[in-house]
Amino acid sequence: DQQVKQNSPSLSVQEGRISILNCDYTNSMFDYFLWYKKYPAEGPTFLISISSIKDKNEDGRFTVFLNKSAKHLSLHIVPSQPGDSAVYFCAASAASGTYKYIFGTGTRLKVLA
Amino acid sequence: NAGVTQTPKFRILKIGQSMTLQCAQDMNHNYMYWYRQDPGMGLKLIYYSVGAGITDKGEVPNGYNVSRSTTEDFPLRLELAAPSQTSVYFCASVTNTGELFFGEGSRLTVL
């Protein structure tokens, strides 16, 4: 049972345009969400987070939107740069105090110069 | 530099062998985690610890054991390696703001 789903395995975007990565979840107890970026042969690095009390969080070129009724979140990258080419994972956790994050399967973003 | 250090980075094991993946963090984080990532899959939680002396199972604990004798160290033990344990293993700790901070990973192949 995949509680966190990233249905697009890959995405290609032209440099300078917007990249939109999507994530769906099934567990209504999830209340904190993270996005990670991963380059080959490296560990995932934290990008941006959002709490369920918000519907938007912005950090520079990265914005995360949360739609609780649809159990859907998205990561927007504007403008996209070639260095953004990586695998992006979304992760979710419930307010259990243990930070047991459940990860999606990832979306490989390729930004074309 | 402060962070999460994993050793070894690469290891090849024969079926039935045992080994320990080491993980150390110098950020004084209480919460630590072991994840594995298989090709085309997300990260699956193996075990986690909320502090020294306290460990608990995650999504895929079978075939693994952990211990947490100090705040800094969280080793992952494979007792009888199987081909299904071929994966990339990531150790992480949780920051004060609730995000996972990952090590660089340990790539394990079981032949």
PDB file of C-alpha atoms in Angstrom, chain B residues 6-111:
ATOM      1  CA  GLN B   6      28.338   6.513   6.746  1.00  0.00           C
ATOM      2  CA  THR B   7      30.917   3.774   6.283  1.00  0.00           C
ATOM      3  CA  PRO B   8      31.664   1.895   4.152  1.00  0.00           C
ATOM      4  CA  LYS B   9      30.563   3.654   0.963  1.00  0.00           C
ATOM      5  CA  PHE B  10      30.672   0.424  -1.047  1.00  0.00           C
ATOM      6  CA  ARG B  11      30.675  -3.226  -0.069  1.00  0.00           C
ATOM      7  CA  ILE B  12      30.221  -6.557  -1.809  1.00  0.00           C
ATOM      8  CA  LEU B  13      29.040  -9.468   0.321  1.00  0.00           C
ATOM      9  CA  LYS B  14      28.517 -13.123  -0.358  1.00  0.00           C
ATOM     10  CA  ILE B  15      25.192 -14.718   0.493  1.00  0.00           C
ATOM     11  CA  GLY B  16      25.098 -15.650   4.175  1.00  0.00           C
ATOM     12  CA  GLN B  17      27.840 -13.259   5.265  1.00  0.00           C
ATOM     13  CA  SER B  18      27.270 -10.681   7.973  1.00  0.00           C
ATOM     14  CA  MET B  19      28.284  -7.049   8.171  1.00  0.00           C
ATOM     15  CA  THR B  20      27.591  -3.788   9.938  1.00  0.00           C
ATOM     16  CA  LEU B  21      26.940  -0.471   8.255  1.00  0.00           C
ATOM     17  CA  GLN B  22      28.203   2.333  10.432  1.00  0.00           C
ATOM     18  CA  CYS B  23      26.475   5.671  10.902  1.00  0.00           C
ATOM     19  CA  ALA B  24      27.658   8.558  13.055  1.00  0.00           C
ATOM     20  CA  GLN B  25      26.330  12.087  13.462  1.00  0.00           C
ATOM     21  CA  ASP B  26      27.947  14.987  15.279  1.00  0.00           C
ATOM     22  CA  MET B  27      24.936  17.287  15.487  1.00  0.00           C
ATOM     23  CA  ASN B  28      23.625  15.938  18.805  1.00  0.00           C
ATOM     24  CA  HIS B  29      20.375  14.851  17.159  1.00  0.00           C
ATOM     25  CA  ASN B  30      18.242  12.450  19.154  1.00  0.00           C
ATOM     26  CA  TYR B  31      16.318  10.896  16.258  1.00  0.00           C
ATOM     27  CA  MET B  32      18.144   8.677  13.775  1.00  0.00           C
ATOM     28  CA  TYR B  33      16.936   6.505  10.883  1.00  0.00           C
ATOM     29  CA  TRP B  34      18.019   3.865   8.411  1.00  0.00           C
ATOM     30  CA  TYR B  35      16.433   3.838   4.961  1.00  0.00           C
ATOM     31  CA  ARG B  36      17.079   1.696   1.926  1.00  0.00           C
ATOM     32  CA  GLN B  37      16.543   2.723  -1.672  1.00  0.00           C
ATOM     33  CA  ASP B  38      16.036   0.166  -4.403  1.00  0.00           C
ATOM     34  CA  PRO B  39      16.168   1.145  -8.115  1.00  0.00           C
ATOM     35  CA  GLY B  40      13.042   3.026  -9.188  1.00  0.00           C
ATOM     36  CA  MET B  41      11.686   2.973  -5.671  1.00  0.00           C
ATOM     37  CA  GLY B  42      11.434   5.505  -2.922  1.00  0.00           C
ATOM     38  CA  LEU B  43      13.200   5.259   0.386  1.00  0.00           C
ATOM     39  CA  LYS B  44      11.871   2.617   2.735  1.00  0.00           C
ATOM     40  CA  LEU B  45      12.345   2.956   6.490  1.00  0.00           C
ATOM     41  CA  ILE B  46      14.175   0.000   8.038  1.00  0.00           C
ATOM     42  CA  TYR B  47      14.671   1.017  11.674  1.00  0.00           C
ATOM     43  CA  TYR B  48      14.690   4.208  13.653  1.00  0.00           C
ATOM     44  CA  SER B  49      15.728   5.438  17.083  1.00  0.00           C
ATOM     45  CA  VAL B  50      14.371   8.314  19.164  1.00  0.00           C
ATOM     46  CA  GLY B  51      17.335   8.320  21.517  1.00  0.00           C
ATOM     47  CA  ALA B  52      20.119   6.281  23.035  1.00  0.00           C
ATOM     48  CA  GLY B  53      18.846   2.873  24.105  1.00  0.00           C
ATOM     49  CA  ILE B  54      15.563   3.151  22.164  1.00  0.00           C
ATOM     50  CA  THR B  55      14.997   1.593  18.739  1.00  0.00           C
ATOM     51  CA  ASP B  56      11.946   0.529  16.771  1.00  0.00           C
ATOM     52  CA  LYS B  57      11.035  -1.139  13.499  1.00  0.00           C
ATOM     53  CA  GLY B  58      10.119   0.727  10.360  1.00  0.00           C
ATOM     54  CA  GLU B  59       8.451  -0.526   7.167  1.00  0.00           C
ATOM     55  CA  VAL B  60      11.023  -3.175   6.149  1.00  0.00           C
ATOM     56  CA  PRO B  61      12.941  -4.419   9.236  1.00  0.00           C
ATOM     57  CA  ASN B  62      13.284  -8.118   8.355  1.00  0.00           C
ATOM     58  CA  GLY B  63      16.891  -9.265   8.033  1.00  0.00           C
ATOM     59  CA  TYR B  64      18.304  -6.289   9.919  1.00  0.00           C
ATOM     60  CA  ASN B  65      19.165  -5.321  13.469  1.00  0.00           C
ATOM     61  CA  VAL B  66      20.163  -2.033  15.057  1.00  0.00           C
ATOM     62  CA  SER B  67      21.506  -0.729  18.322  1.00  0.00           C
ATOM     63  CA  ARG B  68      21.841   2.765  19.779  1.00  0.00           C
ATOM     64  CA  SER B  69      24.271   2.845  22.654  1.00  0.00           C
ATOM     65  CA  THR B  70      25.214   6.506  22.175  1.00  0.00           C
ATOM     66  CA  THR B  71      23.529   9.589  20.736  1.00  0.00           C
ATOM     67  CA  GLU B  72      26.144   9.767  17.977  1.00  0.00           C
ATOM     68  CA  ASP B  73      26.147   6.218  16.580  1.00  0.00           C
ATOM     69  CA  PHE B  74      23.434   4.111  14.976  1.00  0.00           C
ATOM     70  CA  PRO B  75      24.894   0.976  13.316  1.00  0.00           C
ATOM     71  CA  LEU B  76      22.804  -1.299  11.087  1.00  0.00           C
ATOM     72  CA  ARG B  77      23.618  -5.008  11.163  1.00  0.00           C
ATOM     73  CA  LEU B  78      22.880  -7.552   8.449  1.00  0.00           C
ATOM     74  CA  GLU B  79      23.184 -11.030   9.934  1.00  0.00           C
ATOM     75  CA  LEU B  80      22.708 -13.356   6.943  1.00  0.00           C
ATOM     76  CA  ALA B  81      23.041 -11.367   3.749  1.00  0.00           C
ATOM     77  CA  ALA B  82      20.611 -12.197   0.962  1.00  0.00           C
ATOM     78  CA  PRO B  83      20.465 -10.911  -2.643  1.00  0.00           C
ATOM     79  CA  SER B  84      17.240  -9.071  -1.734  1.00  0.00           C
ATOM     80  CA  GLN B  85      19.342  -6.841   0.529  1.00  0.00           C
ATOM     81  CA  THR B  86      21.269  -5.447  -2.416  1.00  0.00           C
ATOM     82  CA  SER B  87      20.444  -1.771  -2.146  1.00  0.00           C
ATOM     83  CA  VAL B  88      21.694   1.683  -1.270  1.00  0.00           C
ATOM     84  CA  TYR B  89      21.393   2.390   2.431  1.00  0.00           C
ATOM     85  CA  PHE B  90      20.965   5.864   3.839  1.00  0.00           C
ATOM     86  CA  CYS B  91      21.316   6.925   7.441  1.00  0.00           C
ATOM     87  CA  ALA B  92      19.673  10.143   8.587  1.00  0.00           C
ATOM     88  CA  SER B  93      19.034  12.214  11.667  1.00  0.00           C
ATOM     89  CA  VAL B  94      16.279  14.722  12.321  1.00  0.00           C
ATOM     90  CA  THR B  95      17.112  18.401  12.675  1.00  0.00           C
ATOM     91  CA  ASN B  96      15.580  20.766  15.192  1.00  0.00           C
ATOM     92  CA  THR B  97      13.070  21.857  12.554  1.00  0.00           C
ATOM     93  CA  GLY B  98      11.907  18.319  11.779  1.00  0.00           C
ATOM     94  CA  GLU B  99      13.715  17.580   8.525  1.00  0.00           C
ATOM     95  CA  LEU B 100      15.776  14.506   7.795  1.00  0.00           C
ATOM     96  CA  PHE B 101      19.485  15.159   7.277  1.00  0.00           C
ATOM     97  CA  PHE B 102      20.986  12.303   5.231  1.00  0.00           C
ATOM     98  CA  GLY B 103      24.398  10.775   4.910  1.00  0.00           C
ATOM     99  CA  GLU B 104      25.904  10.070   1.500  1.00  0.00           C
ATOM    100  CA  GLY B 105      24.802   6.450   1.434  1.00  0.00           C
ATOM    101  CA  SER B 106      26.332   2.983   1.473  1.00  0.00           C
ATOM    102  CA  ARG B 107      25.969   0.833  -1.634  1.00  0.00           C
ATOM    103  CA  LEU B 108      25.714  -2.853  -0.786  1.00  0.00           C
ATOM    104  CA  THR B 109      25.760  -5.721  -3.270  1.00  0.00           C
ATOM    105  CA  VAL B 110      25.035  -9.295  -2.179  1.00  0.00           C
ATOM    106  CA  LEU B 111      26.169 -11.995  -4.603  1.00  0.00           C
TER     107      LEU B 111
END
